Amino acid sequence: MGLWTLLLLHFHLAVCVCLPAPSNVSISSYNMEHILRFSPGPGTPPDALFTVQISNSRRQRWKTVAGCQELTAGQTCNLTEKLKDVWDLYTAQVRASRTNQTSQWTRSREFQPLTDTVLGPPDFSVSGCGNCLILQIRDSSWSRFDHNVQLKNLYWEVEFNVKRTRDGAEFRLKLPYEQKSVISHLQPGVEYCVSASFTSILNHNAVSSERHCAFTSPPPPRHTCKYLPVSVRNAAACWIYALCNVYEMLWESDLSPAWLSVLLVLGLVGGFSLVLVLVVCRVIFRNKVQKHQIPCMKFTSQPYSCLMTSLNEED
Ligand SMILES: *[C@@H]1O[C@H](CO)[C@@H](O)[C@H](O)[C@H]1NC(C)=O
Ligand SMILES: *[C@@H]1O[C@H](CO)[C@@H](O)[C@H](O)[C@H]1NC(C)=O
Ligand SMILES: *[C@@H]1O[C@H](CO)[C@@H](O)[C@H](O)[C@H]1NC(C)=O
């Protein structure tokens, strides 16, 4: 080390150190893709070129990065292939140079690929399974680490954030990374939205995915209007059917014919008025719908047919 410092000093004395040193030397990393960025120091002439060197904590020797020897201002240096050991601590340094002129080196802070990289969100799908949700992580989410065995061998978890759409109630849970996970003990027929991120005890920089929403089971019919015409008919049919049964029972009992006829009349009048009420309700309801032009409703994933069309279809 001492020898190197001496040599460097000698070198600096031999060439004029009169260019401003670069600033903001930093390594940013997303999904293990490491990119070095820097800004030219204030007053740097536009024809200055920049050189990048790296060293690691094991060898402690500066090595010029091939392909990053003559960068112009604004260019970046791709260090992905150079920082291969995810556990090692790396430092980078950059300096400006021109014919017979160089600047001082400016260093980045120490960078450890494993802890400093930002992990992108998993790509996954959500589907309902009754009172549970099935979360299926797509292969592509994981294959981005294929090139690095060290990474793949780490213990990874996926953190899920589950939010009930109706009231925004939410909870988090961590599950070991699997292609398929199940979140159980949810309410059936209810919509939940789930976001996910990769996580490990050694890396807390994960980015959360967008929310993916799904019903645990098919949603219950929300728009009673759609089913109204059918239910009107069914109600009337049921009523008549029940009435018939009652009369059959009464017929077989020993009631006097006078009583029977009174009951018959009462029953018919009652039934008739019920049907009348239902029909009137329907007519009023339809007029209302036509007047106010209730718009078609969409219920998140499944488009529901419009109130109007469903009523018209019934006719
Ligand atoms: C360095 O970064 C800081 C903060 O991001 C910024 O304010 C400053 O302008 C940068 N310096 C140069 C020379 O670009
Ligand atoms: C950096 O290098 C890696 C590996 O060679 C490559 O996959 C990636 O696309 C490069 N990134 C940029 C921004 O050039
Ligand atoms: C660089 O240095 C050499 C030798 O010291 C000198 O001959 C040359 O003129 C210098 N060039 C510039 C551009 O200063």
Tab-separated table of C-alpha atoms and ligand atoms in Angstrom:
chain	number	residue	atom	x	y	z
A	1	MET	CA	0.000	0.000	0.000
A	2	GLY	CA	2.774	2.393	0.980
A	3	LEU	CA	4.574	1.775	-2.270
A	4	TRP	CA	1.431	2.484	-4.234
A	5	THR	CA	0.797	5.739	-2.421
A	6	LEU	CA	4.344	6.791	-3.147
A	7	LEU	CA	4.004	5.866	-6.795
A	8	LEU	CA	0.713	7.720	-7.055
A	9	LEU	CA	2.226	10.781	-5.406
A	10	HIS	CA	5.099	10.647	-7.827
A	11	PHE	CA	2.697	10.359	-10.737
A	12	HIS	CA	0.681	13.319	-9.485
A	13	LEU	CA	3.799	15.427	-9.218
A	14	ALA	CA	4.885	14.497	-12.719
A	15	VAL	CA	1.587	15.575	-14.292
A	16	CYS	CA	-0.200	18.786	-13.499
A	17	VAL	CA	-3.016	18.138	-11.045
A	18	CYS	CA	-5.078	21.040	-12.072
A	19	LEU	CA	-8.487	19.704	-13.099
A	20	PRO	CA	-11.369	19.823	-10.631
A	21	ALA	CA	-12.129	16.434	-9.095
A	22	PRO	CA	-15.427	14.801	-10.075
A	23	SER	CA	-18.238	14.861	-7.516
A	24	ASN	CA	-21.214	12.693	-6.590
A	25	VAL	CA	-19.502	9.412	-7.384
A	26	SER	CA	-22.077	6.761	-6.530
A	27	ILE	CA	-22.999	3.199	-7.388
A	28	SER	CA	-26.678	2.502	-7.776
A	29	SER	CA	-27.953	-0.993	-8.170
A	30	TYR	CA	-31.295	-2.430	-9.227
A	31	ASN	CA	-31.803	-6.183	-9.357
A	32	MET	CA	-28.050	-6.700	-9.144
A	33	GLU	CA	-27.331	-4.436	-12.086
A	34	HIS	CA	-24.698	-2.032	-10.794
A	35	ILE	CA	-24.214	1.343	-12.452
A	36	LEU	CA	-21.666	3.980	-11.467
A	37	ARG	CA	-22.560	7.639	-11.935
A	38	PHE	CA	-20.597	10.810	-11.337
A	39	SER	CA	-20.732	14.531	-11.996
A	40	PRO	CA	-17.768	16.506	-13.370
A	41	GLY	CA	-16.368	18.914	-10.832
A	42	PRO	CA	-17.434	22.566	-11.329
A	43	GLY	CA	-15.410	24.219	-14.088
A	44	THR	CA	-14.260	21.000	-15.729
A	45	PRO	CA	-13.441	21.646	-19.407
A	46	PRO	CA	-15.841	19.838	-21.762
A	47	ASP	CA	-13.090	17.814	-23.431
A	48	ALA	CA	-12.062	16.148	-20.151
A	49	LEU	CA	-12.357	12.367	-20.032
A	50	PHE	CA	-13.019	10.270	-16.959
A	51	THR	CA	-11.505	7.060	-15.716
A	52	VAL	CA	-13.075	4.624	-13.270
A	53	GLN	CA	-11.215	2.271	-10.959
A	54	ILE	CA	-12.515	-0.216	-8.420
A	55	SER	CA	-11.063	-2.057	-5.480
A	56	ASN	CA	-12.492	-4.594	-3.103
A	57	SER	CA	-11.876	-5.137	0.586
A	58	ARG	CA	-10.072	-8.417	-0.059
A	59	ARG	CA	-7.379	-7.328	-2.494
A	60	GLN	CA	-7.255	-3.616	-1.769
A	61	ARG	CA	-5.765	-2.781	-5.103
A	62	TRP	CA	-7.122	-0.253	-7.562
A	63	LYS	CA	-7.933	-1.687	-10.938
A	64	THR	CA	-9.012	0.352	-13.946
A	65	VAL	CA	-12.366	-0.820	-15.254
A	66	ALA	CA	-12.164	-1.946	-18.866
A	67	GLY	CA	-14.623	0.064	-20.923
A	68	CYS	CA	-14.704	2.907	-18.375
A	69	GLN	CA	-11.349	4.534	-19.113
A	70	GLU	CA	-12.415	7.341	-21.381
A	71	LEU	CA	-15.907	8.312	-20.356
A	72	THR	CA	-17.269	11.698	-21.222
A	73	ALA	CA	-19.303	13.782	-18.795
A	74	GLY	CA	-22.772	12.278	-18.339
A	75	GLN	CA	-21.745	8.748	-19.301
A	76	THR	CA	-22.123	5.961	-16.778
A	77	CYS	CA	-20.018	2.900	-16.069
A	78	ASN	CA	-21.669	-0.512	-15.957
A	79	LEU	CA	-20.062	-2.432	-13.106
A	80	THR	CA	-22.433	-5.424	-13.199
A	81	GLU	CA	-19.787	-7.848	-14.382
A	82	LYS	CA	-17.091	-6.403	-12.114
A	83	LEU	CA	-18.771	-6.675	-8.728
A	84	LYS	CA	-19.422	-10.391	-8.828
A	85	ASP	CA	-19.022	-11.366	-5.200
A	86	VAL	CA	-22.279	-10.335	-3.524
A	87	TRP	CA	-20.681	-10.415	-0.041
A	88	ASP	CA	-17.608	-8.316	-0.843
A	89	LEU	CA	-17.234	-4.605	-0.128
A	90	TYR	CA	-16.293	-2.564	-3.162
A	91	THR	CA	-15.220	1.035	-3.605
A	92	ALA	CA	-15.004	2.929	-6.889
A	93	GLN	CA	-13.056	6.075	-7.720
A	94	VAL	CA	-13.220	8.459	-10.654
A	95	ARG	CA	-10.915	11.162	-11.912
A	96	ALA	CA	-10.906	13.545	-14.841
A	97	SER	CA	-8.005	13.836	-17.264
A	98	ARG	CA	-6.912	15.781	-20.272
A	99	THR	CA	-3.620	16.021	-22.120
A	100	ASN	CA	-1.000	16.558	-19.389
A	101	GLN	CA	-3.729	17.280	-16.800
A	102	THR	CA	-5.487	15.122	-14.278
A	103	SER	CA	-7.677	15.649	-11.272
A	104	GLN	CA	-7.663	14.036	-7.862
A	105	TRP	CA	-9.571	10.816	-7.490
A	106	THR	CA	-13.017	10.999	-5.949
A	107	ARG	CA	-14.283	7.891	-4.176
A	108	SER	CA	-17.697	6.411	-3.829
A	109	ARG	CA	-18.839	5.082	-0.484
A	110	GLU	CA	-18.417	1.373	0.134
A	111	PHE	CA	-20.804	-0.783	-1.787
A	112	GLN	CA	-21.895	-4.320	-0.963
A	113	PRO	CA	-23.935	-5.852	-3.800
A	114	LEU	CA	-26.100	-8.008	-1.575
A	115	THR	CA	-27.204	-5.360	0.905
A	116	ASP	CA	-27.158	-2.337	-1.368
A	117	THR	CA	-28.992	-3.543	-4.429
A	118	VAL	CA	-32.640	-2.654	-4.747
A	119	LEU	CA	-34.810	-5.661	-5.430
A	120	GLY	CA	-37.558	-5.160	-7.948
A	121	PRO	CA	-41.020	-6.529	-7.221
A	122	PRO	CA	-42.057	-10.055	-8.091
A	123	ASP	CA	-44.399	-10.513	-11.001
A	124	PHE	CA	-47.377	-12.492	-9.778
A	125	SER	CA	-51.058	-13.207	-10.254
A	126	VAL	CA	-53.864	-13.546	-7.724
A	127	SER	CA	-56.915	-15.773	-7.905
A	128	GLY	CA	-59.641	-16.747	-5.454
A	129	CYS	CA	-60.080	-20.181	-3.909
A	130	GLY	CA	-63.122	-19.830	-1.669
A	131	ASN	CA	-62.012	-18.262	1.589
A	132	CYS	CA	-58.455	-17.916	0.377
A	133	LEU	CA	-56.266	-16.421	-2.340
A	134	ILE	CA	-53.729	-18.209	-4.505
A	135	LEU	CA	-50.637	-16.169	-5.360
A	136	GLN	CA	-48.634	-17.423	-8.283
A	137	ILE	CA	-45.200	-15.877	-8.812
A	138	ARG	CA	-44.050	-15.970	-12.418
A	139	ASP	CA	-40.730	-17.543	-13.334
A	140	SER	CA	-39.373	-14.332	-14.774
A	141	SER	CA	-39.285	-12.785	-11.274
A	142	TRP	CA	-36.757	-15.278	-10.157
A	143	SER	CA	-34.766	-15.943	-13.309
A	144	ARG	CA	-33.233	-12.472	-13.096
A	145	PHE	CA	-30.984	-13.946	-10.378
A	146	ASP	CA	-30.081	-16.977	-12.464
A	147	HIS	CA	-26.613	-15.679	-13.190
A	148	ASN	CA	-25.737	-15.502	-9.516
A	149	VAL	CA	-25.618	-18.713	-7.518
A	150	GLN	CA	-24.741	-16.885	-4.299
A	151	LEU	CA	-27.978	-14.979	-4.529
A	152	LYS	CA	-30.130	-17.931	-5.420
A	153	ASN	CA	-28.846	-19.852	-2.437
A	154	LEU	CA	-29.897	-17.193	0.022
A	155	TYR	CA	-33.065	-17.635	2.013
A	156	TRP	CA	-35.646	-15.412	0.367
A	157	GLU	CA	-39.080	-14.505	1.569
A	158	VAL	CA	-41.926	-12.699	-0.085
A	159	GLU	CA	-43.737	-10.086	1.924
A	160	PHE	CA	-47.388	-9.710	1.008
A	161	ASN	CA	-49.548	-6.757	1.871
A	162	VAL	CA	-53.213	-7.767	1.756
A	163	LYS	CA	-55.904	-5.118	1.748
A	164	ARG	CA	-59.649	-5.657	1.835
A	165	THR	CA	-61.133	-3.396	-0.819
A	166	ARG	CA	-64.422	-2.787	0.982
A	167	ASP	CA	-62.995	-1.013	4.032
A	168	GLY	CA	-59.251	-0.826	3.468
A	169	ALA	CA	-58.463	-3.157	6.369
A	170	GLU	CA	-55.015	-4.581	5.719
A	171	PHE	CA	-52.375	-6.897	7.069
A	172	ARG	CA	-48.889	-8.032	6.121
A	173	LEU	CA	-47.437	-11.470	6.051
A	174	LYS	CA	-44.104	-12.987	5.107
A	175	LEU	CA	-43.945	-16.344	3.417
A	176	PRO	CA	-40.923	-18.296	2.228
A	177	TYR	CA	-40.367	-17.773	-1.472
A	178	GLU	CA	-42.373	-20.343	-3.422
A	179	GLN	CA	-43.850	-20.189	-6.874
A	180	LYS	CA	-47.281	-20.722	-5.401
A	181	SER	CA	-48.482	-19.481	-2.012
A	182	VAL	CA	-51.913	-19.523	-0.401
A	183	ILE	CA	-53.304	-16.938	1.977
A	184	SER	CA	-56.143	-18.581	3.869
A	185	HIS	CA	-58.768	-17.611	6.460
A	186	LEU	CA	-60.143	-14.795	4.362
A	187	GLN	CA	-63.793	-13.934	3.866
A	188	PRO	CA	-65.472	-15.621	0.912
A	189	GLY	CA	-66.978	-13.462	-1.817
A	190	VAL	CA	-64.856	-10.475	-0.856
A	191	GLU	CA	-62.325	-8.556	-2.921
A	192	TYR	CA	-58.770	-8.192	-1.668
A	193	CYS	CA	-55.831	-6.408	-3.238
A	194	VAL	CA	-52.347	-7.800	-2.760
A	195	SER	CA	-48.927	-6.274	-3.317
A	196	ALA	CA	-45.679	-8.155	-2.841
A	197	SER	CA	-41.954	-7.623	-2.458
A	198	PHE	CA	-38.926	-9.869	-2.139
A	199	THR	CA	-37.129	-9.651	1.154
A	200	SER	CA	-34.275	-11.259	3.047
A	201	ILE	CA	-32.696	-10.431	6.378
A	202	LEU	CA	-29.738	-8.996	4.490
A	203	ASN	CA	-31.577	-6.724	2.139
A	204	HIS	CA	-34.332	-4.304	2.991
A	205	ASN	CA	-34.347	-2.246	-0.161
A	206	ALA	CA	-37.114	-4.119	-1.918
A	207	VAL	CA	-39.625	-2.305	-4.048
A	208	SER	CA	-43.243	-3.324	-3.676
A	209	SER	CA	-45.277	-4.440	-6.650
A	210	GLU	CA	-48.477	-2.814	-7.797
A	211	ARG	CA	-51.660	-4.112	-6.256
A	212	HIS	CA	-53.339	-7.093	-7.858
A	213	CYS	CA	-56.980	-7.534	-6.899
A	214	ALA	CA	-59.207	-10.594	-6.846
A	215	PHE	CA	-62.301	-11.963	-5.173
A	216	THR	CA	-61.847	-14.917	-2.850
A	217	SER	CA	-64.884	-16.493	-4.526
A	218	PRO	CA	-67.361	-15.196	-7.106
A	219	PRO	CA	-68.874	-11.972	-5.790
A	220	PRO	CA	-72.447	-12.112	-4.516
A	221	PRO	CA	-75.006	-10.437	-6.795
A	222	ARG	CA	-74.884	-6.778	-5.920
A	223	HIS	CA	-77.405	-5.387	-8.319
A	224	THR	CA	-80.718	-6.771	-7.176
A	225	CYS	CA	-82.308	-4.820	-9.995
A	226	LYS	CA	-80.836	-7.226	-12.468
A	227	TYR	CA	-82.589	-10.089	-10.805
A	228	LEU	CA	-85.829	-8.254	-10.004
A	229	PRO	CA	-87.941	-9.291	-12.995
A	230	VAL	CA	-87.032	-12.918	-12.462
A	231	SER	CA	-87.746	-12.702	-8.764
A	232	VAL	CA	-91.116	-11.090	-9.398
A	233	ARG	CA	-92.110	-14.030	-11.520
A	234	ASN	CA	-90.697	-16.535	-9.115
A	235	ALA	CA	-92.420	-14.943	-6.160
A	236	ALA	CA	-95.769	-15.052	-7.939
A	237	ALA	CA	-95.263	-18.659	-8.985
A	238	CYS	CA	-94.245	-19.669	-5.480
A	239	TRP	CA	-97.212	-17.941	-4.003
A	240	ILE	CA	-99.672	-19.721	-6.289
A	241	TYR	CA	-97.953	-23.015	-5.706
A	242	ALA	CA	-98.118	-22.584	-1.922
A	243	LEU	CA	-101.748	-21.584	-2.196
A	244	CYS	CA	-102.571	-24.727	-4.143
A	245	ASN	CA	-100.873	-26.891	-1.584
A	246	VAL	CA	-102.773	-25.264	1.240
A	247	TYR	CA	-106.061	-25.831	-0.568
A	248	GLU	CA	-105.223	-29.422	-1.232
A	249	MET	CA	-104.555	-29.903	2.468
A	250	LEU	CA	-107.752	-28.168	3.436
A	251	TRP	CA	-109.746	-30.172	0.897
A	252	GLU	CA	-108.591	-33.388	2.475
A	253	SER	CA	-109.494	-32.113	5.962
A	254	ASP	CA	-113.124	-32.039	7.147
A	255	LEU	CA	-113.867	-28.337	6.963
A	256	SER	CA	-117.327	-27.289	5.887
A	257	PRO	CA	-117.716	-26.130	2.238
A	258	ALA	CA	-118.731	-22.681	3.472
A	259	TRP	CA	-115.425	-22.189	5.271
A	260	LEU	CA	-113.555	-23.496	2.297
A	261	SER	CA	-115.133	-21.014	-0.045
A	262	VAL	CA	-114.422	-18.140	2.344
A	263	LEU	CA	-110.762	-19.195	2.497
A	264	LEU	CA	-110.651	-19.618	-1.263
A	265	VAL	CA	-111.919	-16.086	-1.827
A	266	LEU	CA	-109.554	-14.630	0.778
A	267	GLY	CA	-106.620	-16.478	-0.701
A	268	LEU	CA	-107.393	-15.400	-4.245
A	269	VAL	CA	-107.895	-11.774	-3.232
A	270	GLY	CA	-104.650	-11.842	-1.238
A	271	GLY	CA	-102.694	-13.443	-4.066
A	272	PHE	CA	-104.144	-11.129	-6.663
A	273	SER	CA	-103.282	-8.032	-4.656
A	274	LEU	CA	-99.741	-9.282	-4.130
A	275	VAL	CA	-99.223	-9.806	-7.848
A	276	LEU	CA	-100.790	-6.392	-8.500
A	277	VAL	CA	-98.434	-4.708	-6.039
A	278	LEU	CA	-95.420	-6.380	-7.622
A	279	VAL	CA	-96.459	-5.431	-11.141
A	280	VAL	CA	-97.087	-1.806	-10.124
A	281	CYS	CA	-93.706	-1.722	-8.373
A	282	ARG	CA	-92.020	-2.968	-11.477
A	283	VAL	CA	-93.673	-0.427	-13.716
A	284	ILE	CA	-92.754	2.421	-11.352
A	285	PHE	CA	-89.230	1.118	-11.068
A	286	ARG	CA	-88.802	0.917	-14.803
A	287	ASN	CA	-90.059	4.446	-15.303
A	288	LYS	CA	-87.567	5.661	-12.754
A	289	VAL	CA	-84.755	3.888	-14.502
A	290	GLN	CA	-85.705	5.345	-17.862
A	291	LYS	CA	-86.027	8.836	-16.431
A	292	HIS	CA	-82.732	8.929	-14.587
A	293	GLN	CA	-80.665	6.944	-17.064
A	294	ILE	CA	-78.744	5.066	-14.407
A	295	PRO	CA	-75.318	4.498	-15.950
A	296	CYS	CA	-73.768	1.106	-16.450
A	297	MET	CA	-71.781	0.028	-13.464
A	298	LYS	CA	-68.478	-1.713	-13.573
A	299	PHE	CA	-67.495	-3.762	-10.602
A	300	THR	CA	-63.694	-3.836	-10.743
A	301	SER	CA	-62.888	-6.871	-12.786
A	302	GLN	CA	-66.254	-8.075	-13.986
A	303	PRO	CA	-68.394	-5.752	-16.008
A	304	TYR	CA	-71.969	-5.950	-14.880
A	305	SER	CA	-74.677	-5.484	-17.380
A	306	CYS	CA	-76.530	-2.303	-17.139
A	307	LEU	CA	-79.693	-1.951	-15.222
A	308	MET	CA	-81.462	-0.832	-18.369
A	309	THR	CA	-80.308	-3.609	-20.629
A	310	SER	CA	-81.163	-6.253	-18.093
A	311	LEU	CA	-84.647	-4.879	-17.698
A	312	ASN	CA	-85.141	-4.618	-21.426
A	313	GLU	CA	-83.837	-8.100	-21.961
A	314	GLU	CA	-86.456	-9.433	-19.642
A	315	ASP	CA	-89.200	-7.954	-21.803
B	1	LIG	C1	-24.388	16.321	-6.553
B	1	LIG	O1	-25.597	15.831	-6.028
B	1	LIG	C2	-26.312	16.791	-5.316
B	1	LIG	C3	-27.479	16.116	-4.704
B	1	LIG	O2	-28.039	15.166	-5.525
B	1	LIG	C4	-26.707	17.928	-6.237
B	1	LIG	O3	-27.416	18.920	-5.517
B	1	LIG	C5	-25.454	18.535	-6.843
B	1	LIG	O4	-25.824	19.505	-7.797
B	1	LIG	C6	-24.621	17.469	-7.519
B	1	LIG	N1	-23.381	18.037	-7.948
B	1	LIG	C7	-23.070	18.126	-9.222
B	1	LIG	C8	-21.740	18.745	-9.518
B	1	LIG	O5	-23.789	17.732	-10.115
B	2	LIG	C1	-24.945	-3.767	-17.624
B	2	LIG	O1	-24.347	-5.001	-17.848
B	2	LIG	C2	-25.196	-6.116	-17.687
B	2	LIG	C3	-24.386	-7.390	-17.803
B	2	LIG	O2	-23.485	-7.331	-18.842
B	2	LIG	C4	-26.309	-6.049	-18.713
B	2	LIG	O3	-27.192	-7.126	-18.543
B	2	LIG	C5	-27.055	-4.736	-18.533
B	2	LIG	O4	-28.042	-4.603	-19.519
B	2	LIG	C6	-26.092	-3.555	-18.581
B	2	LIG	N1	-26.847	-2.340	-18.218
B	2	LIG	C7	-26.728	-1.202	-18.866
B	2	LIG	C8	-27.557	-0.063	-18.376
B	2	LIG	O5	-25.977	-1.075	-19.804
B	3	LIG	C1	2.297	18.156	-22.431
B	3	LIG	O1	3.572	17.943	-21.893
B	3	LIG	C2	4.608	17.809	-22.886
B	3	LIG	C3	5.922	17.456	-22.193
B	3	LIG	O2	5.994	17.973	-20.922
B	3	LIG	C4	4.682	19.068	-23.676
B	3	LIG	O3	5.672	18.949	-24.666
B	3	LIG	C5	3.315	19.368	-24.303
B	3	LIG	O4	3.363	20.628	-24.972
B	3	LIG	C6	2.243	19.411	-23.276
B	3	LIG	N1	0.950	19.528	-23.922
B	3	LIG	C7	-0.021	20.366	-23.539
B	3	LIG	C8	-1.267	20.373	-24.338
B	3	LIG	O5	0.127	21.082	-22.575
